[in-house]
Amino acid sequence: RNVNGGAVISYTLPDDDDLLGVKAVYVLNDGVPREIYSSAFKDSITLEGYADTEAFSVSLYAVDKSKNESLPVEVTINPLTPPIKLIRETLDISPTFGGVFATWDNPLNKEISVTLYNRTPGGELTVFDTYYSNASRGRYTFRGLTSEPQDLVVELRDRWNNFARPLDTVLTPLFETEILGRDERGGMIWTQWGYNEGTHLFRGDMHRLISNRTIANATDGELMSGSVYWHYSNNMLSDFMPDQPEVNTFPYYFTIDMGRKASYSRLAMWMRDRSPLFSAELPSVFEIWATNEPKPISEIGNGSREDNLKYWTEWPAAGGTDAWKNDWVKIADCVMQLPSGTMSPSELTNEDRDYIRSGFVYDIDTEQAGKPYRYLRFVVHKTNTGVPQFMISELKFWGAYAD
């Protein structure tokens, strides 16, 4: 049965208790002989790595436990279009903040590399960056390019060193700058929307702000400070509905008034540095939504806290509908991932520790790249410890101001 980039060869095994399995001897497009084995418990063998759809000969051998081999059975296969060529048909690249954004489809989940090259005026190619993936829907942002025309080449390669046709293009990355939380005199620009007025209680935004650990601490430039950070403690239903029990509640919400309109490219969070490392809470699965015209609480239902909580939350106890999402735009879905995959402070690798100290970086949806917003609302479904609170030592955004 011919498949993309190879074939699945099925057979009837010899009736022999001493049978070890089946060996296939074959040659890919590079001309190098290869061998692959399948055990006596299977009735097929799979070949991969072919770079085109020509006819190829394969020799099959039955092998016993003493490594004796039968005479070969010759099979001719005609692989279907190689996966790397199918992936190339879907490859697209577009400008984004500080770089270019590449997308591709890989429904067979093949392991590939995506390499971006700069082309010099003399025509020479230099490697800018390489990204490895087997995701079915590939997405990657190559950052670090200046906001001027870039002569670029993108090249796809599979694990057998088969290459697809390069993509040549000239793109101009969008200008990117840090969206600052303080003005040039050090005054705060970002605020915890509605906290001082108490309207956050109508919107379900986190309430238990620890004294003096405000958003200002997350904009002071002190990365992973152990004592100066922005801290909301346990999110309790009883804070918003006094008749409810004091129980930890997800999702939790918090909203930032950014002070002025900006379009966003990415954000980074640093957690409080406490022992053991990675034991302070940060959002680990969360959404970010944006708007310029949030509905006033007086225009929701009869303006009561009950009507507002139904609109602003999804909490069953409040009859929540999350209807506010119909009026806002989602600009990011974010998931925290350490290199090792662990979420336990006791299992961190050195690579994990370096990753944590460098900050957790999340990309904003590139489809929202050119759209400016003033208000950002976080919907947190999970934290790294499972406790609904956060200790953000530093929070940074990048993008471009609208004015």
Coordinates of N, CA, C and O in Angstrom, one line a residue, residues 77-163:
I77 N 7.6 -0.6 -5.2 CA 6.6 0.3 -4.6 C 6.7 1.6 -5.4 O 7.7 1.9 -6.1
N78 N 5.6 2.4 -5.3 CA 5.6 3.7 -5.9 C 5.0 4.7 -4.9 O 3.8 4.9 -4.8
P79 N 5.9 5.3 -4.1 CA 5.5 6.2 -3.0 C 4.6 7.3 -3.5 O 4.8 7.8 -4.6
L80 N 3.7 7.7 -2.7 CA 2.9 8.9 -3.0 C 3.7 10.2 -2.7 O 4.8 10.1 -2.2
T81 N 3.2 11.3 -3.0 CA 3.9 12.6 -2.8 C 4.5 12.7 -1.4 O 3.8 12.5 -0.4
P82 N 5.8 13.0 -1.3 CA 6.4 13.0 0.0 C 5.8 14.1 0.9 O 5.4 15.2 0.4
P83 N 5.7 13.8 2.2 CA 5.1 14.8 3.1 C 5.7 16.1 3.1 O 5.0 17.2 3.1
I84 N 7.0 16.2 2.9 CA 7.7 17.5 2.9 C 7.2 18.4 1.8 O 7.1 19.6 1.9
K85 N 6.9 17.8 0.6 CA 6.3 18.5 -0.5 C 4.9 19.0 -0.3 O 4.5 20.1 -0.7
L86 N 4.1 18.1 0.4 CA 2.8 18.5 0.8 C 2.8 19.7 1.7 O 2.0 20.6 1.6
I87 N 3.7 19.6 2.7 CA 3.8 20.7 3.7 C 4.2 22.0 3.0 O 3.7 23.1 3.3
R88 N 5.1 21.9 2.0 CA 5.6 23.1 1.3 C 4.4 23.8 0.6 O 4.4 25.0 0.5
E89 N 3.5 23.0 0.1 CA 2.3 23.6 -0.6 C 1.5 24.6 0.3 O 0.8 25.4 -0.1
T90 N 1.6 24.3 1.6 CA 0.8 25.1 2.6 C 1.7 26.2 3.3 O 1.1 27.0 4.1
L91 N 3.0 26.2 3.0 CA 3.9 27.1 3.7 C 3.5 28.6 3.3 O 3.4 28.9 2.2
D92 N 3.4 29.4 4.4 CA 3.2 30.8 4.1 C 4.0 31.7 5.1 O 4.2 31.2 6.2
I93 N 4.4 32.8 4.7 CA 5.2 33.7 5.6 C 4.7 35.1 5.4 O 4.4 35.6 4.3
S94 N 4.6 35.8 6.5 CA 4.1 37.2 6.5 C 4.8 38.0 7.5 O 5.4 37.5 8.5
P95 N 4.9 39.3 7.3 CA 5.6 40.2 8.3 C 4.8 40.3 9.6 O 3.6 40.3 9.6
T96 N 5.5 40.4 10.7 CA 4.9 40.7 12.0 C 5.9 41.6 12.8 O 6.9 42.0 12.2
F97 N 5.6 41.9 14.0 CA 6.4 42.7 14.8 C 7.8 42.2 15.0 O 7.9 41.1 15.5
G98 N 8.8 42.9 14.5 CA 10.2 42.5 14.8 C 10.6 41.3 14.1 O 11.6 40.7 14.4
G99 N 9.9 40.8 13.0 CA 10.3 39.6 12.4 C 9.2 39.2 11.3 O 8.5 40.0 10.8
V100 N 9.2 37.9 11.1 CA 8.3 37.3 10.1 C 7.6 36.1 10.8 O 8.2 35.4 11.6
F101 N 6.4 35.8 10.3 CA 5.6 34.7 10.9 C 5.3 33.7 9.9 O 4.8 34.0 8.8
A102 N 5.7 32.5 10.2 CA 5.6 31.3 9.2 C 4.5 30.4 9.7 O 4.4 30.1 10.9
T103 N 3.7 29.9 8.7 CA 2.6 28.9 9.1 C 2.7 27.8 8.0 O 3.1 28.0 6.9
W104 N 2.3 26.6 8.4 CA 2.3 25.5 7.5 C 1.4 24.4 8.1 O 1.1 24.4 9.3
D105 N 0.9 23.5 7.2 CA 0.1 22.4 7.7 C 0.9 21.1 7.5 O 1.5 20.8 6.5
N106 N 0.8 20.3 8.6 CA 1.6 19.0 8.6 C 0.7 17.9 9.2 O 0.9 17.4 10.3
P107 N -0.4 17.6 8.5 CA -1.4 16.7 9.1 C -0.9 15.3 9.4 O -1.5 14.6 10.2
L108 N 0.2 14.9 8.8 CA 0.8 13.6 9.1 C 1.8 13.6 10.3 O 2.4 12.6 10.7
N109 N 2.0 14.8 10.8 CA 2.8 15.0 12.0 C 4.2 14.5 11.8 O 4.8 13.9 12.7
K110 N 4.8 14.8 10.7 CA 6.2 14.4 10.4 C 7.1 15.4 11.0 O 6.9 16.6 11.1
E111 N 8.3 14.9 11.5 CA 9.3 15.8 12.0 C 10.0 16.5 10.9 O 10.6 16.0 10.0
I112 N 10.0 17.9 11.1 CA 10.6 18.7 10.0 C 11.4 19.8 10.7 O 11.2 20.1 11.9
S113 N 12.3 20.4 9.9 CA 12.9 21.7 10.3 C 12.5 22.8 9.4 O 12.3 22.5 8.2
V114 N 12.4 24.0 9.9 CA 12.0 25.2 9.1 C 13.2 26.2 9.3 O 13.4 26.7 10.5
T115 N 13.9 26.4 8.3 CA 15.1 27.3 8.4 C 14.9 28.6 7.6 O 14.4 28.6 6.5
L116 N 15.2 29.7 8.3 CA 15.1 31.0 7.7 C 16.5 31.5 7.4 O 17.4 31.5 8.2
Y117 N 16.7 31.9 6.1 CA 18.0 32.4 5.7 C 17.8 33.9 5.3 O 16.8 34.3 4.8
N118 N 18.9 34.7 5.5 CA 19.0 36.0 5.0 C 19.8 35.9 3.7 O 20.8 35.2 3.7
R119 N 19.4 36.6 2.7 CA 20.2 36.6 1.4 C 21.0 38.0 1.4 O 20.4 39.0 1.5
T120 N 22.3 37.9 1.3 CA 23.2 39.0 1.2 C 23.0 39.7 -0.2 O 22.6 39.1 -1.1
P121 N 23.5 41.0 -0.3 CA 23.5 41.6 -1.6 C 24.2 40.8 -2.7 O 23.9 40.9 -3.9
G122 N 25.2 40.0 -2.3 CA 26.0 39.2 -3.2 C 25.3 37.9 -3.5 O 25.8 37.1 -4.3
G123 N 24.1 37.6 -2.9 CA 23.4 36.4 -3.2 C 23.7 35.3 -2.3 O 23.1 34.2 -2.4
E124 N 24.6 35.4 -1.3 CA 24.9 34.3 -0.4 C 23.8 34.2 0.7 O 23.2 35.2 1.1
L125 N 23.5 33.0 1.1 CA 22.5 32.7 2.1 C 23.2 32.5 3.5 O 24.2 31.7 3.6
T126 N 22.7 33.1 4.5 CA 23.2 32.9 5.9 C 22.0 32.5 6.8 O 21.0 33.0 6.7
V127 N 22.3 31.5 7.6 CA 21.2 31.0 8.4 C 20.9 32.0 9.5 O 21.7 32.5 10.2
F128 N 19.6 32.3 9.6 CA 19.1 33.3 10.6 C 18.6 32.5 11.8 O 19.0 32.8 13.0
D129 N 17.8 31.4 11.6 CA 17.3 30.6 12.7 C 16.6 29.4 12.1 O 16.2 29.4 11.0
T130 N 16.6 28.3 12.9 CA 15.9 27.1 12.6 C 15.0 26.6 13.6 O 15.3 26.7 14.8
Y131 N 13.8 26.2 13.2 CA 12.8 25.8 14.2 C 12.4 24.3 13.8 O 12.3 24.0 12.6
Y132 N 12.2 23.5 14.8 CA 11.9 22.1 14.7 C 10.5 21.8 15.1 O 10.1 22.3 16.2
S133 N 9.7 21.0 14.4 CA 8.3 20.8 14.8 C 7.8 19.5 14.1 O 8.3 19.1 13.1
N134 N 6.8 18.9 14.8 CA 6.0 17.9 14.2 C 4.5 18.2 14.4 O 3.7 17.3 14.3
A135 N 4.2 19.4 14.8 CA 2.8 19.8 15.0 C 2.0 19.8 13.7 O 2.5 20.1 12.6
S136 N 0.7 19.4 13.8 CA -0.1 19.3 12.7 C -0.4 20.7 12.0 O -0.5 20.8 10.8
R137 N -0.4 21.7 12.9 CA -0.6 23.1 12.4 C 0.6 23.9 12.8 O 0.6 24.4 14.0
G138 N 1.6 24.0 12.0 CA 2.8 24.7 12.4 C 2.7 26.2 12.4 O 2.1 26.7 11.4
R139 N 3.3 26.8 13.4 CA 3.3 28.3 13.5 C 4.6 28.7 14.2 O 4.9 28.1 15.3
Y140 N 5.3 29.6 13.7 CA 6.5 30.1 14.3 C 6.8 31.5 13.9 O 6.7 31.8 12.7
T141 N 7.3 32.3 14.9 CA 7.7 33.7 14.6 C 9.2 33.8 14.7 O 9.8 33.5 15.7
F142 N 9.8 34.2 13.6 CA 11.3 34.5 13.6 C 11.4 35.9 13.9 O 11.1 36.8 13.2
R143 N 12.0 36.2 15.1 CA 12.1 37.6 15.6 C 13.6 38.0 15.6 O 14.5 37.2 15.5
G144 N 13.7 39.4 15.6 CA 15.1 39.9 15.7 C 15.5 40.6 14.4 O 16.7 40.9 14.2
L145 N 14.5 40.8 13.5 CA 14.8 41.5 12.2 C 14.4 42.9 12.3 O 13.5 43.3 13.0
T146 N 15.2 43.8 11.6 CA 14.9 45.2 11.6 C 13.7 45.5 10.7 O 13.4 44.7 9.8
S147 N 13.1 46.7 10.9 CA 12.0 47.1 10.2 C 12.4 47.7 8.8 O 12.2 48.9 8.6
E148 N 12.9 46.9 8.0 CA 13.3 47.4 6.6 C 13.2 46.1 5.7 O 13.2 45.0 6.2
P149 N 13.2 46.3 4.4 CA 13.0 45.2 3.5 C 14.1 44.1 3.8 O 15.3 44.4 3.8
Q150 N 13.6 42.9 3.9 CA 14.5 41.7 4.1 C 14.3 40.7 3.0 O 13.2 40.3 2.6
D151 N 15.5 40.4 2.4 CA 15.5 39.4 1.3 C 15.7 38.0 2.0 O 16.7 37.7 2.6
L152 N 14.6 37.2 2.0 CA 14.6 36.0 2.9 C 14.3 34.7 2.0 O 13.7 34.8 1.0
V153 N 14.8 33.6 2.6 CA 14.5 32.3 2.0 C 14.1 31.4 3.2 O 14.8 31.4 4.2
V154 N 13.0 30.6 3.0 CA 12.6 29.7 4.0 C 12.7 28.3 3.3 O 12.3 28.0 2.2
E155 N 13.3 27.4 4.1 CA 13.6 26.0 3.6 C 13.1 25.0 4.6 O 13.3 25.1 5.8
L156 N 12.4 24.0 4.0 CA 11.9 22.9 4.8 C 12.7 21.6 4.6 O 13.1 21.3 3.4
R157 N 13.0 20.9 5.6 CA 13.7 19.6 5.5 C 13.1 18.6 6.4 O 12.7 18.9 7.5
D158 N 13.1 17.3 6.0 CA 12.6 16.3 6.8 C 13.8 15.5 7.5 O 14.9 15.8 7.3
R159 N 13.5 14.5 8.2 CA 14.5 13.7 9.0 C 15.4 12.9 8.1 O 16.5 12.5 8.6
W160 N 15.1 12.7 6.8 CA 15.9 12.0 5.9 C 16.7 12.9 5.0 O 17.3 12.5 4.0
N161 N 16.7 14.2 5.4 CA 17.4 15.3 4.6 C 16.9 15.5 3.2 O 17.6 15.8 2.3
N162 N 15.6 15.3 3.1 CA 14.9 15.6 1.9 C 14.4 17.1 2.0 O 13.9 17.5 3.1
F163 N 14.6 17.9 1.0 CA 14.3 19.3 1.1 C 13.1 19.6 0.1 O 13.0 19.0 -0.9

